[in-house]
Tab-separated table of C-alpha atoms in Angstrom:
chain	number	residue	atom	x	y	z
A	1	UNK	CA	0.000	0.000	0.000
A	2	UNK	CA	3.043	2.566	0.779
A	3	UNK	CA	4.162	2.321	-3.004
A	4	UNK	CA	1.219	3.375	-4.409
A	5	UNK	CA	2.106	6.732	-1.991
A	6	UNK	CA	5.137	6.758	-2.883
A	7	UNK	CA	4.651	6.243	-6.226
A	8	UNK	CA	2.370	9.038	-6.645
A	9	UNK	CA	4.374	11.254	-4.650
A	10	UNK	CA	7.643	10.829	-7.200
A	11	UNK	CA	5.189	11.105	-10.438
A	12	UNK	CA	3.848	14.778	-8.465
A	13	UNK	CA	7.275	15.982	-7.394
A	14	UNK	CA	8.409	15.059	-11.350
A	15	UNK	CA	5.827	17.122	-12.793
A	16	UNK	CA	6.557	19.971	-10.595
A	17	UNK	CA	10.078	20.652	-12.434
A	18	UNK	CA	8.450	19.946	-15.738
A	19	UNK	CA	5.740	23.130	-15.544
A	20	UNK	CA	6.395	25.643	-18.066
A	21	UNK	CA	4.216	28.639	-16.943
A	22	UNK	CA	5.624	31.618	-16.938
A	23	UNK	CA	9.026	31.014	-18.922
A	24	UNK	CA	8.290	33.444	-21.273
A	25	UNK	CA	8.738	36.009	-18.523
A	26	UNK	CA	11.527	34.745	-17.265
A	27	UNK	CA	13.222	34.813	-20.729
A	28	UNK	CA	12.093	38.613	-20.943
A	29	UNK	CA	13.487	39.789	-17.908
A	30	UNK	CA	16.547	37.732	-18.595
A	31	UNK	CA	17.272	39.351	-21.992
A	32	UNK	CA	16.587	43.174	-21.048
A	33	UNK	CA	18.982	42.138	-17.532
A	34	UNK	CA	21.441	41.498	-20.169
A	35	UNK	CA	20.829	44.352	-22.405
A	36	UNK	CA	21.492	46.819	-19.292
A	37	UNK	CA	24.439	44.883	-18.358
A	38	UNK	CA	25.777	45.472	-21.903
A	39	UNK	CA	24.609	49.565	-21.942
A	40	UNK	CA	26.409	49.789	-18.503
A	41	UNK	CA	29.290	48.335	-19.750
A	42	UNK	CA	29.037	50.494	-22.840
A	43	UNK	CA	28.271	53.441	-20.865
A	44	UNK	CA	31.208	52.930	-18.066
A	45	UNK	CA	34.107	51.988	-20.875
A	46	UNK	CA	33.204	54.777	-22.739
A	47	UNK	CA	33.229	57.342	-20.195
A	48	UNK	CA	36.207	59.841	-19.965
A	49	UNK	CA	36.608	59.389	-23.135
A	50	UNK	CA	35.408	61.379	-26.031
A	51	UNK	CA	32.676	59.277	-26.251
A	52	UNK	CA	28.771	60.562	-25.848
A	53	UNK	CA	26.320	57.517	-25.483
A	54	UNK	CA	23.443	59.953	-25.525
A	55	UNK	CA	24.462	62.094	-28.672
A	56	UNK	CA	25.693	59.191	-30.487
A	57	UNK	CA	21.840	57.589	-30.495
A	58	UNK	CA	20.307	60.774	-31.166
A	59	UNK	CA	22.396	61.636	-34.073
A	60	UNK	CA	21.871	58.021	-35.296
A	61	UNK	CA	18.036	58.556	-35.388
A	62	UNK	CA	17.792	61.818	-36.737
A	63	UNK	CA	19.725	60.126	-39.498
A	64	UNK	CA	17.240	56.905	-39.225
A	65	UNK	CA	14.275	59.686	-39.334
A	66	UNK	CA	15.556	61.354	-41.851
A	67	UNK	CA	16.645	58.985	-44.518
A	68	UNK	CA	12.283	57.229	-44.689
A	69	UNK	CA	11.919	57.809	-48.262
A	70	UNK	CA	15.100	59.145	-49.709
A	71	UNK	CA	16.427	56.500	-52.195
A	72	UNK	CA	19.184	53.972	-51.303
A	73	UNK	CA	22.816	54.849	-50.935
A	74	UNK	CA	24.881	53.442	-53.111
């Protein structure tokens, strides 16, 4: 009678490690940790230098912003 417990205990506690909810989320979080580890470590090796973070990605948009339509560089 004890193995059938047991049994059905092991089968439940092997399921519990197989449940997938929510690994999507953890993914998510996981990935933007990872981007703001690599901006800080953009952000920190490029300081003191002549280096602007901030004006680089605005002058890199304007371009982006600019350039809808215009034909294709060749």
């Amino acid at each position: 009678m004890p193995y059938h417990l047991f049994a059905r205990l092991h089968a439940t506690a092997l399921d519990l490690g197989r449940d997938a909810r929510g690994q999507g989320t953890v993914e998510y979080v996981a990935l933007i940790l990872l981007l703001a580890l690599v901006f800080a470590a953009v952000v920190k090796f490029g300081a003191g230098k002549d280096f602007d973070i901030g004006k680089t990605i605005v002058d890199k948009l304007k371009d982006a912003i600019d350039g809808v339509g215009d034909a294709p560089k060749k």
